[in-house]
Amino acid sequence: MNRYQNIRPFIVMDIVREAAKFDDSIHFEIGQPDLPPSPAVRQALQEAVAENRFSYTESRGLPALREQIRANYARHYGVEVAPERILLTPGTSGAFLIAYGLTLPPNGTLGLTDPSYPCYENFATFLNARTKLFPVGPEETYQLRAEQIRGSGIDALQISSPANPTGNIYTPERIEELIAACRAESIAYISDELYHGLVYGQRAASALQFSDAAYVINGFSKYYCMPGQRLGWIIVPEDKVRPAEILAENLFISAPTLSQYGALKAFDEQYLDETRREFERRRDFLYGELSTLFTVEFKPQGAFYLWADISRYSTDSYAFALEMLEKTHVAATPGIDFGKNGTNHYLRFAYTRDIAHMAEGVRRMREWLRGR
């Protein structure tokens, strides 16, 4: 069997393809912001083109951008990270490949929560690793407990906070407990912090506040509104800098050069704060509306997703999503994309479009469900 045959399809892409057939589709399915990046980013990209910035950078990325990322961690988390530990990658996908390559031995095991982002498991499978899924639910706000991983035999644990698809944030206390449990059992701790910045009413803690041995992943796709620029980063422990660089230069040589020059202007605090406030307004609107149609267990604390229980209507989220798209032209992601732990009666709604767009989708769903 070829390696690709073990990779599960990303079901949301089926929904995207079907939604494209309708000119009036309402989009809740894709997790990409509709807002542009800061005007300074667009100006920097234009200048990079004018200056013929088309060559490779070094494999770890532009030193100036890595220095800005270092300063961002010092400013927002109070931690000092040597720029040498920061590697720019083609999206966070490249960062996951490096993290898993450094932490998973041949036939090793990656621990994941269920539900969680499907590409984690698929990347591990592609690398001939196994995965162990730990069920999490609303009673713990979808946070893994330290006792769940003790004696589990995993080699690495992947945690995302804020999380996709549930929008929950791990408390600092829970992160510290998980890191301590991993340390006690020689388990590598990998922290996906891609949605940091998109948090509402609280702060999200970084794993680096509790351990220099953590592998921390972030990128410019979500909060910085640069999904198509395909630029992420990974921070690795000091003793893994050279191995990570070797992996990077073999896997992708370097991250996209133009994207790196644009990202030099991405840390526009005033613009980013308005971005966060806009997504908070959208969250408040969609939470209020969908709570009248489905069971929504809690108000999302971060990211831009809402995890809705549809069990009063269906226990087959894929069939329900397809029917809803056919009858109303409203697209949402079936929960089964994200695992097996009760996900067949959930839909994930992304609040990545403006409120007027979402309001029309809610109107159509309400009318359809009323007569269903």
Short mmCIF file of the C-alpha atoms (twelve columns), coordinates in Angstrom:
data_MODEL
# 
_entry.id   MODEL 
# 
loop_
_atom_site.group_PDB 
_atom_site.id 
_atom_site.type_symbol 
_atom_site.label_atom_id 
_atom_site.label_alt_id 
_atom_site.label_comp_id 
_atom_site.label_asym_id 
_atom_site.label_seq_id 
_atom_site.Cartn_x 
_atom_site.Cartn_y 
_atom_site.Cartn_z 
_atom_site.pdbx_PDB_model_num 
ATOM 1   C CA . MET A 1   0.000   0.000  0.000  1 
ATOM 2   C CA . ASN A 2   1.336   3.420  -0.919 1 
ATOM 3   C CA . ARG A 3   1.798   5.826  1.964  1 
ATOM 4   C CA . TYR A 4   -0.800  8.313  0.725  1 
ATOM 5   C CA . GLN A 5   -3.511  5.655  0.907  1 
ATOM 6   C CA . ASN A 6   -3.449  5.869  4.725  1 
ATOM 7   C CA . ILE A 7   -4.230  9.587  4.693  1 
ATOM 8   C CA . ARG A 8   -7.811  10.493 5.566  1 
ATOM 9   C CA . PRO A 9   -9.448  12.974 3.197  1 
ATOM 10  C CA . PHE A 10  -10.070 16.502 4.449  1 
ATOM 11  C CA . ILE A 11  -13.869 16.391 4.234  1 
ATOM 12  C CA . VAL A 12  -14.319 20.147 4.370  1 
ATOM 13  C CA . MET A 13  -12.817 20.305 0.886  1 
ATOM 14  C CA . ASP A 14  -15.787 18.261 -0.382 1 
ATOM 15  C CA . ILE A 15  -18.054 20.944 1.059  1 
ATOM 16  C CA . VAL A 16  -15.950 23.703 -0.509 1 
ATOM 17  C CA . ARG A 17  -16.203 22.040 -3.922 1 
ATOM 18  C CA . GLU A 18  -19.982 21.613 -3.644 1 
ATOM 19  C CA . ALA A 19  -20.489 25.162 -2.347 1 
ATOM 20  C CA . ALA A 20  -18.639 26.518 -5.383 1 
ATOM 21  C CA . LYS A 21  -21.501 25.276 -7.572 1 
ATOM 22  C CA . PHE A 22  -23.840 27.936 -6.150 1 
ATOM 23  C CA . ASP A 23  -23.348 31.630 -6.842 1 
ATOM 24  C CA . ASP A 24  -25.173 32.593 -3.641 1 
ATOM 25  C CA . SER A 25  -23.413 30.240 -1.203 1 
ATOM 26  C CA . ILE A 26  -22.969 31.367 2.393  1 
ATOM 27  C CA . HIS A 27  -19.591 30.305 3.740  1 
ATOM 28  C CA . PHE A 28  -19.036 29.057 7.258  1 
ATOM 29  C CA . GLU A 29  -16.782 26.177 6.199  1 
ATOM 30  C CA . ILE A 30  -13.286 27.564 5.606  1 
ATOM 31  C CA . GLY A 31  -11.035 28.787 8.413  1 
ATOM 32  C CA . GLN A 32  -9.446  31.724 6.665  1 
ATOM 33  C CA . PRO A 33  -10.010 35.398 7.493  1 
ATOM 34  C CA . ASP A 34  -11.678 37.578 4.884  1 
ATOM 35  C CA . LEU A 35  -9.886  40.647 6.243  1 
ATOM 36  C CA . PRO A 36  -6.725  41.832 4.467  1 
ATOM 37  C CA . PRO A 37  -3.416  42.145 6.298  1 
ATOM 38  C CA . SER A 38  -2.172  45.490 7.483  1 
ATOM 39  C CA . PRO A 39  -1.661  48.031 4.681  1 
ATOM 40  C CA . ALA A 40  1.987   48.066 5.746  1 
ATOM 41  C CA . VAL A 41  2.250   44.395 4.764  1 
ATOM 42  C CA . ARG A 42  0.907   45.094 1.298  1 
ATOM 43  C CA . GLN A 43  3.328   47.986 0.908  1 
ATOM 44  C CA . ALA A 44  6.236   45.801 2.006  1 
ATOM 45  C CA . LEU A 45  5.268   43.124 -0.531 1 
ATOM 46  C CA . GLN A 46  5.174   45.678 -3.334 1 
ATOM 47  C CA . GLU A 47  8.581   47.000 -2.317 1 
ATOM 48  C CA . ALA A 48  10.035  43.485 -2.193 1 
ATOM 49  C CA . VAL A 49  8.829   42.843 -5.747 1 
ATOM 50  C CA . ALA A 50  10.259  46.162 -6.935 1 
ATOM 51  C CA . GLU A 51  13.581  45.262 -5.309 1 
ATOM 52  C CA . ASN A 52  13.661  41.802 -6.984 1 
ATOM 53  C CA . ARG A 53  13.541  39.858 -3.712 1 
ATOM 54  C CA . PHE A 54  13.083  36.515 -5.482 1 
ATOM 55  C CA . SER A 55  16.048  34.493 -4.212 1 
ATOM 56  C CA . TYR A 56  16.094  31.958 -1.382 1 
ATOM 57  C CA . THR A 57  16.626  33.126 2.158  1 
ATOM 58  C CA . GLU A 58  18.686  31.055 4.541  1 
ATOM 59  C CA . SER A 59  16.820  27.941 5.665  1 
ATOM 60  C CA . ARG A 60  15.921  29.382 9.065  1 
ATOM 61  C CA . GLY A 61  14.494  32.508 7.426  1 
ATOM 62  C CA . LEU A 62  15.271  36.215 7.375  1 
ATOM 63  C CA . PRO A 63  17.251  37.200 10.492 1 
ATOM 64  C CA . ALA A 64  15.288  40.463 10.740 1 
ATOM 65  C CA . LEU A 65  11.956  38.627 10.840 1 
ATOM 66  C CA . ARG A 66  13.191  36.103 13.383 1 
ATOM 67  C CA . GLU A 67  14.315  39.024 15.526 1 
ATOM 68  C CA . GLN A 68  10.823  40.541 15.309 1 
ATOM 69  C CA . ILE A 69  9.271   37.232 16.379 1 
ATOM 70  C CA . ARG A 70  11.713  37.101 19.305 1 
ATOM 71  C CA . ALA A 71  10.672  40.613 20.327 1 
ATOM 72  C CA . ASN A 72  6.996   39.648 20.041 1 
ATOM 73  C CA . TYR A 73  7.454   36.836 22.593 1 
ATOM 74  C CA . ALA A 74  9.307   39.146 24.953 1 
ATOM 75  C CA . ARG A 75  6.581   41.798 24.628 1 
ATOM 76  C CA . HIS A 76  3.504   39.591 24.948 1 
ATOM 77  C CA . TYR A 77  4.665   36.651 27.089 1 
ATOM 78  C CA . GLY A 78  7.686   37.962 28.983 1 
ATOM 79  C CA . VAL A 79  9.930   35.191 27.652 1 
ATOM 80  C CA . GLU A 80  13.274  35.501 25.906 1 
ATOM 81  C CA . VAL A 81  13.843  33.228 22.914 1 
ATOM 82  C CA . ALA A 82  17.131  33.268 21.036 1 
ATOM 83  C CA . PRO A 83  16.457  34.077 17.358 1 
ATOM 84  C CA . GLU A 84  18.533  31.021 16.416 1 
ATOM 85  C CA . ARG A 85  15.744  28.829 17.847 1 
ATOM 86  C CA . ILE A 86  13.160  30.319 15.469 1 
ATOM 87  C CA . LEU A 87  12.692  28.842 11.990 1 
ATOM 88  C CA . LEU A 88  10.376  30.262 9.343  1 
ATOM 89  C CA . THR A 89  8.394   27.557 7.497  1 
ATOM 90  C CA . PRO A 90  5.979   27.236 4.537  1 
ATOM 91  C CA . GLY A 91  2.818   27.660 6.572  1 
ATOM 92  C CA . THR A 92  2.455   25.851 9.858  1 
ATOM 93  C CA . SER A 93  2.341   22.630 7.833  1 
ATOM 94  C CA . GLY A 94  6.104   22.845 7.394  1 
ATOM 95  C CA . ALA A 95  6.456   23.499 11.117 1 
ATOM 96  C CA . PHE A 96  4.471   20.372 12.018 1 
ATOM 97  C CA . LEU A 97  6.688   18.248 9.782  1 
ATOM 98  C CA . ILE A 98  9.785   19.569 11.537 1 
ATOM 99  C CA . ALA A 99  8.273   19.083 15.003 1 
ATOM 100 C CA . TYR A 100 7.193   15.529 14.278 1 
ATOM 101 C CA . GLY A 101 10.486  14.720 12.557 1 
ATOM 102 C CA . LEU A 102 12.371  15.824 15.669 1 
ATOM 103 C CA . THR A 103 10.169  14.162 18.281 1 
ATOM 104 C CA . LEU A 104 8.754   10.944 16.793 1 
ATOM 105 C CA . PRO A 105 11.089  7.948  16.478 1 
ATOM 106 C CA . PRO A 106 10.424  5.280  13.818 1 
ATOM 107 C CA . ASN A 107 6.968   3.835  14.567 1 
ATOM 108 C CA . GLY A 108 6.606   6.343  17.399 1 
ATOM 109 C CA . THR A 109 3.290   7.586  18.762 1 
ATOM 110 C CA . LEU A 110 1.825   11.073 18.731 1 
ATOM 111 C CA . GLY A 111 -0.828  11.928 21.301 1 
ATOM 112 C CA . LEU A 112 -3.743  14.064 20.138 1 
ATOM 113 C CA . THR A 113 -7.026  15.208 21.598 1 
ATOM 114 C CA . ASP A 114 -10.259 14.035 19.999 1 
ATOM 115 C CA . PRO A 115 -11.622 16.276 18.502 1 
ATOM 116 C CA . SER A 116 -8.655  18.084 16.939 1 
ATOM 117 C CA . TYR A 117 -7.369  19.440 13.629 1 
ATOM 118 C CA . PRO A 118 -7.249  16.466 11.184 1 
ATOM 119 C CA . CYS A 119 -3.914  17.285 9.559  1 
ATOM 120 C CA . TYR A 120 -2.050  16.467 12.793 1 
ATOM 121 C CA . GLU A 121 -2.976  12.814 12.479 1 
ATOM 122 C CA . ASN A 122 -2.430  12.759 8.731  1 
ATOM 123 C CA . PHE A 123 1.063   14.228 8.995  1 
ATOM 124 C CA . ALA A 124 2.008   11.645 11.627 1 
ATOM 125 C CA . THR A 125 0.579   8.844  9.476  1 
ATOM 126 C CA . PHE A 126 2.557   10.064 6.468  1 
ATOM 127 C CA . LEU A 127 5.722   9.841  8.600  1 
ATOM 128 C CA . ASN A 128 4.891   6.219  9.513  1 
ATOM 129 C CA . ALA A 129 4.024   7.181  13.086 1 
ATOM 130 C CA . ARG A 130 1.014   6.081  15.073 1 
ATOM 131 C CA . THR A 131 -1.470  8.304  16.872 1 
ATOM 132 C CA . LYS A 132 -3.230  7.886  20.185 1 
ATOM 133 C CA . LEU A 133 -6.439  9.869  20.567 1 
ATOM 134 C CA . PHE A 134 -7.498  11.170 23.973 1 
ATOM 135 C CA . PRO A 135 -11.203 12.054 24.204 1 
ATOM 136 C CA . VAL A 136 -12.005 15.544 25.511 1 
ATOM 137 C CA . GLY A 137 -15.445 17.019 26.033 1 
ATOM 138 C CA . PRO A 138 -17.460 20.030 27.171 1 
ATOM 139 C CA . GLU A 139 -17.324 19.033 30.840 1 
ATOM 140 C CA . GLU A 140 -13.628 20.053 30.819 1 
ATOM 141 C CA . THR A 141 -14.065 22.763 28.150 1 
ATOM 142 C CA . TYR A 142 -12.301 20.356 25.769 1 
ATOM 143 C CA . GLN A 143 -9.053  20.469 27.769 1 
ATOM 144 C CA . LEU A 144 -6.935  17.335 28.143 1 
ATOM 145 C CA . ARG A 145 -6.139  16.270 31.708 1 
ATOM 146 C CA . ALA A 146 -2.605  15.386 32.753 1 
ATOM 147 C CA . GLU A 147 -3.695  12.007 34.140 1 
ATOM 148 C CA . GLN A 148 -4.897  10.969 30.684 1 
ATOM 149 C CA . ILE A 149 -1.355  10.896 29.316 1 
ATOM 150 C CA . ARG A 150 0.371   9.229  32.264 1 
ATOM 151 C CA . GLY A 151 1.443   5.738  31.285 1 
ATOM 152 C CA . SER A 152 0.102   6.233  27.768 1 
ATOM 153 C CA . GLY A 153 3.372   5.354  26.055 1 
ATOM 154 C CA . ILE A 154 3.258   8.282  23.649 1 
ATOM 155 C CA . ASP A 155 6.459   9.928  22.408 1 
ATOM 156 C CA . ALA A 156 5.028   13.399 21.777 1 
ATOM 157 C CA . LEU A 157 1.872   15.302 22.704 1 
ATOM 158 C CA . GLN A 158 0.284   17.905 20.435 1 
ATOM 159 C CA . ILE A 159 -1.924  20.537 22.087 1 
ATOM 160 C CA . SER A 160 -3.639  23.451 20.337 1 
ATOM 161 C CA . SER A 161 -4.796  26.510 22.258 1 
ATOM 162 C CA . PRO A 162 -6.943  28.277 21.145 1 
ATOM 163 C CA . ALA A 163 -8.239  25.093 19.603 1 
ATOM 164 C CA . ASN A 164 -9.683  24.153 16.250 1 
ATOM 165 C CA . PRO A 165 -12.582 23.191 16.033 1 
ATOM 166 C CA . THR A 166 -13.914 24.041 19.497 1 
ATOM 167 C CA . GLY A 167 -12.538 27.538 20.138 1 
ATOM 168 C CA . ASN A 168 -11.492 26.693 23.706 1 
ATOM 169 C CA . ILE A 169 -8.353  28.000 25.431 1 
ATOM 170 C CA . TYR A 170 -6.232  25.979 27.843 1 
ATOM 171 C CA . THR A 171 -5.749  27.638 31.206 1 
ATOM 172 C CA . PRO A 172 -2.155  28.406 32.225 1 
ATOM 173 C CA . GLU A 173 -2.552  25.950 35.100 1 
ATOM 174 C CA . ARG A 174 -3.607  23.148 32.756 1 
ATOM 175 C CA . ILE A 175 -0.712  23.838 30.358 1 
ATOM 176 C CA . GLU A 176 1.741   23.763 33.241 1 
ATOM 177 C CA . GLU A 177 0.289   20.458 34.492 1 
ATOM 178 C CA . LEU A 178 0.504   18.875 31.043 1 
ATOM 179 C CA . ILE A 179 4.082   20.020 30.529 1 
ATOM 180 C CA . ALA A 180 5.066   18.657 33.949 1 
ATOM 181 C CA . ALA A 181 3.444   15.304 33.146 1 
ATOM 182 C CA . CYS A 182 5.247   15.183 29.801 1 
ATOM 183 C CA . ARG A 183 8.562   16.025 31.434 1 
ATOM 184 C CA . ALA A 184 8.120   13.249 34.004 1 
ATOM 185 C CA . GLU A 185 7.555   10.666 31.247 1 
ATOM 186 C CA . SER A 186 10.032  11.993 28.654 1 
ATOM 187 C CA . ILE A 187 7.232   13.027 26.291 1 
ATOM 188 C CA . ALA A 188 7.923   15.898 23.904 1 
ATOM 189 C CA . TYR A 189 5.412   18.748 24.196 1 
ATOM 190 C CA . ILE A 190 4.276   20.403 20.934 1 
ATOM 191 C CA . SER A 191 2.117   23.521 21.223 1 
ATOM 192 C CA . ASP A 192 0.090   24.805 18.271 1 
ATOM 193 C CA . GLU A 193 -0.458  28.485 19.058 1 
ATOM 194 C CA . LEU A 194 -1.624  29.581 15.589 1 
ATOM 195 C CA . TYR A 195 -4.709  31.386 16.924 1 
ATOM 196 C CA . HIS A 196 -2.893  33.404 19.565 1 
ATOM 197 C CA . GLY A 197 -4.026  36.996 19.291 1 
ATOM 198 C CA . LEU A 198 -7.543  35.900 18.372 1 
ATOM 199 C CA . VAL A 199 -8.640  35.608 22.003 1 
ATOM 200 C CA . TYR A 200 -11.612 37.312 23.637 1 
ATOM 201 C CA . GLY A 201 -11.812 38.540 27.199 1 
ATOM 202 C CA . GLN A 202 -8.652  36.775 28.381 1 
ATOM 203 C CA . ARG A 203 -5.086  35.978 27.368 1 
ATOM 204 C CA . ALA A 204 -3.718  32.756 25.967 1 
ATOM 205 C CA . ALA A 205 -0.606  31.399 27.655 1 
ATOM 206 C CA . SER A 206 2.339   30.160 25.607 1 
ATOM 207 C CA . ALA A 207 4.003   26.857 26.437 1 
ATOM 208 C CA . LEU A 208 7.301   28.775 26.440 1 
ATOM 209 C CA . GLN A 209 6.224   30.432 29.684 1 
ATOM 210 C CA . PHE A 210 6.567   27.044 31.355 1 
ATOM 211 C CA . SER A 211 9.273   25.197 29.430 1 
ATOM 212 C CA . ASP A 212 12.217  25.949 27.142 1 
ATOM 213 C CA . ALA A 213 11.938  22.348 25.927 1 
ATOM 214 C CA . ALA A 214 8.534   22.879 24.278 1 
ATOM 215 C CA . TYR A 215 8.136   22.996 20.508 1 
ATOM 216 C CA . VAL A 216 5.973   26.042 19.762 1 
ATOM 217 C CA . ILE A 217 4.278   26.594 16.398 1 
ATOM 218 C CA . ASN A 218 2.604   29.739 15.115 1 
ATOM 219 C CA . GLY A 219 2.165   31.559 11.835 1 
ATOM 220 C CA . PHE A 220 0.808   34.476 9.860  1 
ATOM 221 C CA . SER A 221 -2.336  32.856 8.393  1 
ATOM 222 C CA . LYS A 222 -4.997  33.689 10.975 1 
ATOM 223 C CA . TYR A 223 -4.419  36.649 13.299 1 
ATOM 224 C CA . TYR A 224 -2.184  38.386 10.765 1 
ATOM 225 C CA . CYS A 225 -4.652  37.718 7.905  1 
ATOM 226 C CA . MET A 226 -2.043  36.285 5.502  1 
ATOM 227 C CA . PRO A 227 -3.301  32.732 4.735  1 
ATOM 228 C CA . GLY A 228 -2.212  32.686 1.103  1 
ATOM 229 C CA . GLN A 229 1.313   33.826 1.928  1 
ATOM 230 C CA . ARG A 230 1.991   30.385 3.436  1 
ATOM 231 C CA . LEU A 231 4.285   31.466 6.237  1 
ATOM 232 C CA . GLY A 232 4.616   29.943 9.678  1 
ATOM 233 C CA . TRP A 233 7.294   29.478 12.296 1 
ATOM 234 C CA . ILE A 234 8.491   26.973 14.846 1 
ATOM 235 C CA . ILE A 235 10.514  27.566 17.992 1 
ATOM 236 C CA . VAL A 236 12.618  24.542 18.935 1 
ATOM 237 C CA . PRO A 237 14.682  23.704 22.028 1 
ATOM 238 C CA . GLU A 238 18.253  24.955 21.891 1 
ATOM 239 C CA . ASP A 239 19.746  21.491 21.332 1 
ATOM 240 C CA . LYS A 240 17.444  20.928 18.334 1 
ATOM 241 C CA . VAL A 241 18.404  24.041 16.329 1 
ATOM 242 C CA . ARG A 242 20.857  22.303 14.014 1 
ATOM 243 C CA . PRO A 243 18.690  19.173 13.474 1 
ATOM 244 C CA . ALA A 244 15.705  21.424 12.705 1 
ATOM 245 C CA . GLU A 245 17.767  23.410 10.217 1 
ATOM 246 C CA . ILE A 246 18.867  20.207 8.476  1 
ATOM 247 C CA . LEU A 247 15.253  19.099 8.169  1 
ATOM 248 C CA . ALA A 248 14.186  22.510 6.868  1 
ATOM 249 C CA . GLU A 249 16.845  22.723 4.167  1 
ATOM 250 C CA . ASN A 250 15.951  19.237 2.953  1 
ATOM 251 C CA . LEU A 251 12.163  19.496 3.175  1 
ATOM 252 C CA . PHE A 252 11.621  22.952 1.681  1 
ATOM 253 C CA . ILE A 253 15.004  24.813 1.416  1 
ATOM 254 C CA . SER A 254 13.411  27.968 2.831  1 
ATOM 255 C CA . ALA A 255 10.059  29.612 3.443  1 
ATOM 256 C CA . PRO A 256 8.628   31.863 0.678  1 
ATOM 257 C CA . THR A 257 10.874  34.904 0.353  1 
ATOM 258 C CA . LEU A 258 8.257   37.509 -0.604 1 
ATOM 259 C CA . SER A 259 6.047   36.380 2.264  1 
ATOM 260 C CA . GLN A 260 8.889   36.901 4.713  1 
ATOM 261 C CA . TYR A 261 9.500   40.445 3.511  1 
ATOM 262 C CA . GLY A 262 5.784   41.202 3.801  1 
ATOM 263 C CA . ALA A 263 5.678   39.752 7.318  1 
ATOM 264 C CA . LEU A 264 8.343   42.204 8.454  1 
ATOM 265 C CA . LYS A 265 5.436   44.678 8.678  1 
ATOM 266 C CA . ALA A 266 2.862   42.264 10.105 1 
ATOM 267 C CA . PHE A 267 3.342   43.200 13.764 1 
ATOM 268 C CA . ASP A 268 1.142   46.279 13.422 1 
ATOM 269 C CA . GLU A 269 -0.357  46.331 16.915 1 
ATOM 270 C CA . GLN A 270 -3.056  48.916 16.221 1 
ATOM 271 C CA . TYR A 271 -4.281  47.101 13.105 1 
ATOM 272 C CA . LEU A 272 -4.119  43.713 14.812 1 
ATOM 273 C CA . ASP A 273 -6.168  44.939 17.759 1 
ATOM 274 C CA . GLU A 274 -8.920  46.089 15.419 1 
ATOM 275 C CA . THR A 275 -8.779  42.692 13.690 1 
ATOM 276 C CA . ARG A 276 -9.300  40.983 17.031 1 
ATOM 277 C CA . ARG A 277 -12.206 43.282 17.915 1 
ATOM 278 C CA . GLU A 278 -13.879 42.583 14.565 1 
ATOM 279 C CA . PHE A 279 -13.708 38.823 15.093 1 
ATOM 280 C CA . GLU A 280 -15.012 39.277 18.623 1 
ATOM 281 C CA . ARG A 281 -18.039 41.149 17.228 1 
ATOM 282 C CA . ARG A 282 -18.611 38.329 14.753 1 
ATOM 283 C CA . ARG A 283 -18.290 35.719 17.490 1 
ATOM 284 C CA . ASP A 284 -20.839 37.481 19.674 1 
ATOM 285 C CA . PHE A 285 -23.289 37.709 16.789 1 
ATOM 286 C CA . LEU A 286 -22.975 34.130 15.600 1 
ATOM 287 C CA . TYR A 287 -22.984 32.650 19.099 1 
ATOM 288 C CA . GLY A 288 -26.210 34.471 19.889 1 
ATOM 289 C CA . GLU A 289 -27.886 33.372 16.662 1 
ATOM 290 C CA . LEU A 290 -26.736 29.748 16.473 1 
ATOM 291 C CA . SER A 291 -27.611 29.170 20.119 1 
ATOM 292 C CA . THR A 292 -31.251 29.501 19.079 1 
ATOM 293 C CA . LEU A 293 -30.868 26.795 16.395 1 
ATOM 294 C CA . PHE A 294 -28.422 24.258 17.865 1 
ATOM 295 C CA . THR A 295 -26.857 23.356 21.195 1 
ATOM 296 C CA . VAL A 296 -23.740 25.469 21.646 1 
ATOM 297 C CA . GLU A 297 -21.962 24.312 24.791 1 
ATOM 298 C CA . PHE A 298 -19.989 27.475 25.523 1 
ATOM 299 C CA . LYS A 299 -19.062 30.785 23.983 1 
ATOM 300 C CA . PRO A 300 -15.806 30.347 22.041 1 
ATOM 301 C CA . GLN A 301 -12.864 31.797 23.940 1 
ATOM 302 C CA . GLY A 302 -10.571 32.150 20.949 1 
ATOM 303 C CA . ALA A 303 -9.880  31.376 17.266 1 
ATOM 304 C CA . PHE A 304 -12.844 31.942 14.920 1 
ATOM 305 C CA . TYR A 305 -14.865 28.733 15.185 1 
ATOM 306 C CA . LEU A 306 -18.115 27.727 16.827 1 
ATOM 307 C CA . TRP A 307 -18.736 24.032 17.631 1 
ATOM 308 C CA . ALA A 308 -22.460 23.333 17.363 1 
ATOM 309 C CA . ASP A 309 -24.250 20.177 18.487 1 
ATOM 310 C CA . ILE A 310 -26.909 19.275 15.877 1 
ATOM 311 C CA . SER A 311 -28.123 16.073 17.557 1 
ATOM 312 C CA . ARG A 312 -31.688 17.390 17.890 1 
ATOM 313 C CA . TYR A 313 -31.826 17.115 14.086 1 
ATOM 314 C CA . SER A 314 -29.268 14.483 13.080 1 
ATOM 315 C CA . THR A 315 -26.462 12.183 14.220 1 
ATOM 316 C CA . ASP A 316 -24.812 12.166 10.786 1 
ATOM 317 C CA . SER A 317 -22.966 15.467 10.475 1 
ATOM 318 C CA . TYR A 318 -21.747 14.807 6.933  1 
ATOM 319 C CA . ALA A 319 -25.207 13.953 5.576  1 
ATOM 320 C CA . PHE A 320 -26.691 16.917 7.473  1 
ATOM 321 C CA . ALA A 321 -24.060 19.319 6.090  1 
ATOM 322 C CA . LEU A 322 -24.647 18.115 2.542  1 
ATOM 323 C CA . GLU A 323 -28.428 18.408 2.886  1 
ATOM 324 C CA . MET A 324 -28.142 21.871 4.389  1 
ATOM 325 C CA . LEU A 325 -25.885 22.953 1.532  1 
ATOM 326 C CA . GLU A 326 -28.235 21.518 -1.081 1 
ATOM 327 C CA . LYS A 327 -31.391 23.014 0.435  1 
ATOM 328 C CA . THR A 328 -30.092 26.376 1.678  1 
ATOM 329 C CA . HIS A 329 -26.714 26.913 -0.011 1 
ATOM 330 C CA . VAL A 330 -25.175 27.337 3.448  1 
ATOM 331 C CA . ALA A 331 -21.821 25.584 3.888  1 
ATOM 332 C CA . ALA A 332 -20.417 24.360 7.226  1 
ATOM 333 C CA . THR A 333 -17.825 21.727 8.126  1 
ATOM 334 C CA . PRO A 334 -18.986 18.274 9.292  1 
ATOM 335 C CA . GLY A 335 -17.697 17.415 12.747 1 
ATOM 336 C CA . ILE A 336 -16.374 14.053 11.598 1 
ATOM 337 C CA . ASP A 337 -13.450 15.886 9.997  1 
ATOM 338 C CA . PHE A 338 -12.048 16.372 13.498 1 
ATOM 339 C CA . GLY A 339 -12.130 12.880 15.035 1 
ATOM 340 C CA . LYS A 340 -14.439 10.192 16.330 1 
ATOM 341 C CA . ASN A 341 -15.375 11.339 19.830 1 
ATOM 342 C CA . GLY A 342 -19.044 12.176 19.253 1 
ATOM 343 C CA . THR A 343 -18.121 14.327 16.267 1 
ATOM 344 C CA . ASN A 344 -20.847 12.797 14.095 1 
ATOM 345 C CA . HIS A 345 -23.394 15.145 15.690 1 
ATOM 346 C CA . TYR A 346 -21.443 18.409 15.445 1 
ATOM 347 C CA . LEU A 347 -20.862 21.049 12.801 1 
ATOM 348 C CA . ARG A 348 -18.056 23.592 12.877 1 
ATOM 349 C CA . PHE A 349 -19.036 27.122 11.849 1 
ATOM 350 C CA . ALA A 350 -16.274 29.608 11.017 1 
ATOM 351 C CA . TYR A 351 -17.126 33.268 11.657 1 
ATOM 352 C CA . THR A 352 -14.663 34.482 9.040  1 
ATOM 353 C CA . ARG A 353 -17.141 36.496 6.938  1 
ATOM 354 C CA . ASP A 354 -18.848 39.764 7.785  1 
ATOM 355 C CA . ILE A 355 -21.994 39.876 9.919  1 
ATOM 356 C CA . ALA A 356 -24.325 40.647 7.001  1 
ATOM 357 C CA . HIS A 357 -23.102 37.507 5.203  1 
ATOM 358 C CA . MET A 358 -23.552 35.389 8.331  1 
ATOM 359 C CA . ALA A 359 -26.979 36.866 9.062  1 
ATOM 360 C CA . GLU A 360 -28.236 35.715 5.676  1 
ATOM 361 C CA . GLY A 361 -26.920 32.221 6.402  1 
ATOM 362 C CA . VAL A 362 -28.669 32.144 9.767  1 
ATOM 363 C CA . ARG A 363 -31.916 33.302 8.159  1 
ATOM 364 C CA . ARG A 364 -31.784 30.487 5.614  1 
ATOM 365 C CA . MET A 365 -30.939 27.848 8.220  1 
ATOM 366 C CA . ARG A 366 -33.741 28.983 10.532 1 
ATOM 367 C CA . GLU A 367 -36.288 28.816 7.734  1 
ATOM 368 C CA . TRP A 368 -35.078 25.396 6.598  1 
ATOM 369 C CA . LEU A 369 -34.995 23.905 10.107 1 
ATOM 370 C CA . ARG A 370 -38.455 25.245 10.882 1 
ATOM 371 C CA . GLY A 371 -39.933 23.215 8.049  1 
ATOM 372 C CA . ARG A 372 -37.700 20.177 8.397  1 
# 
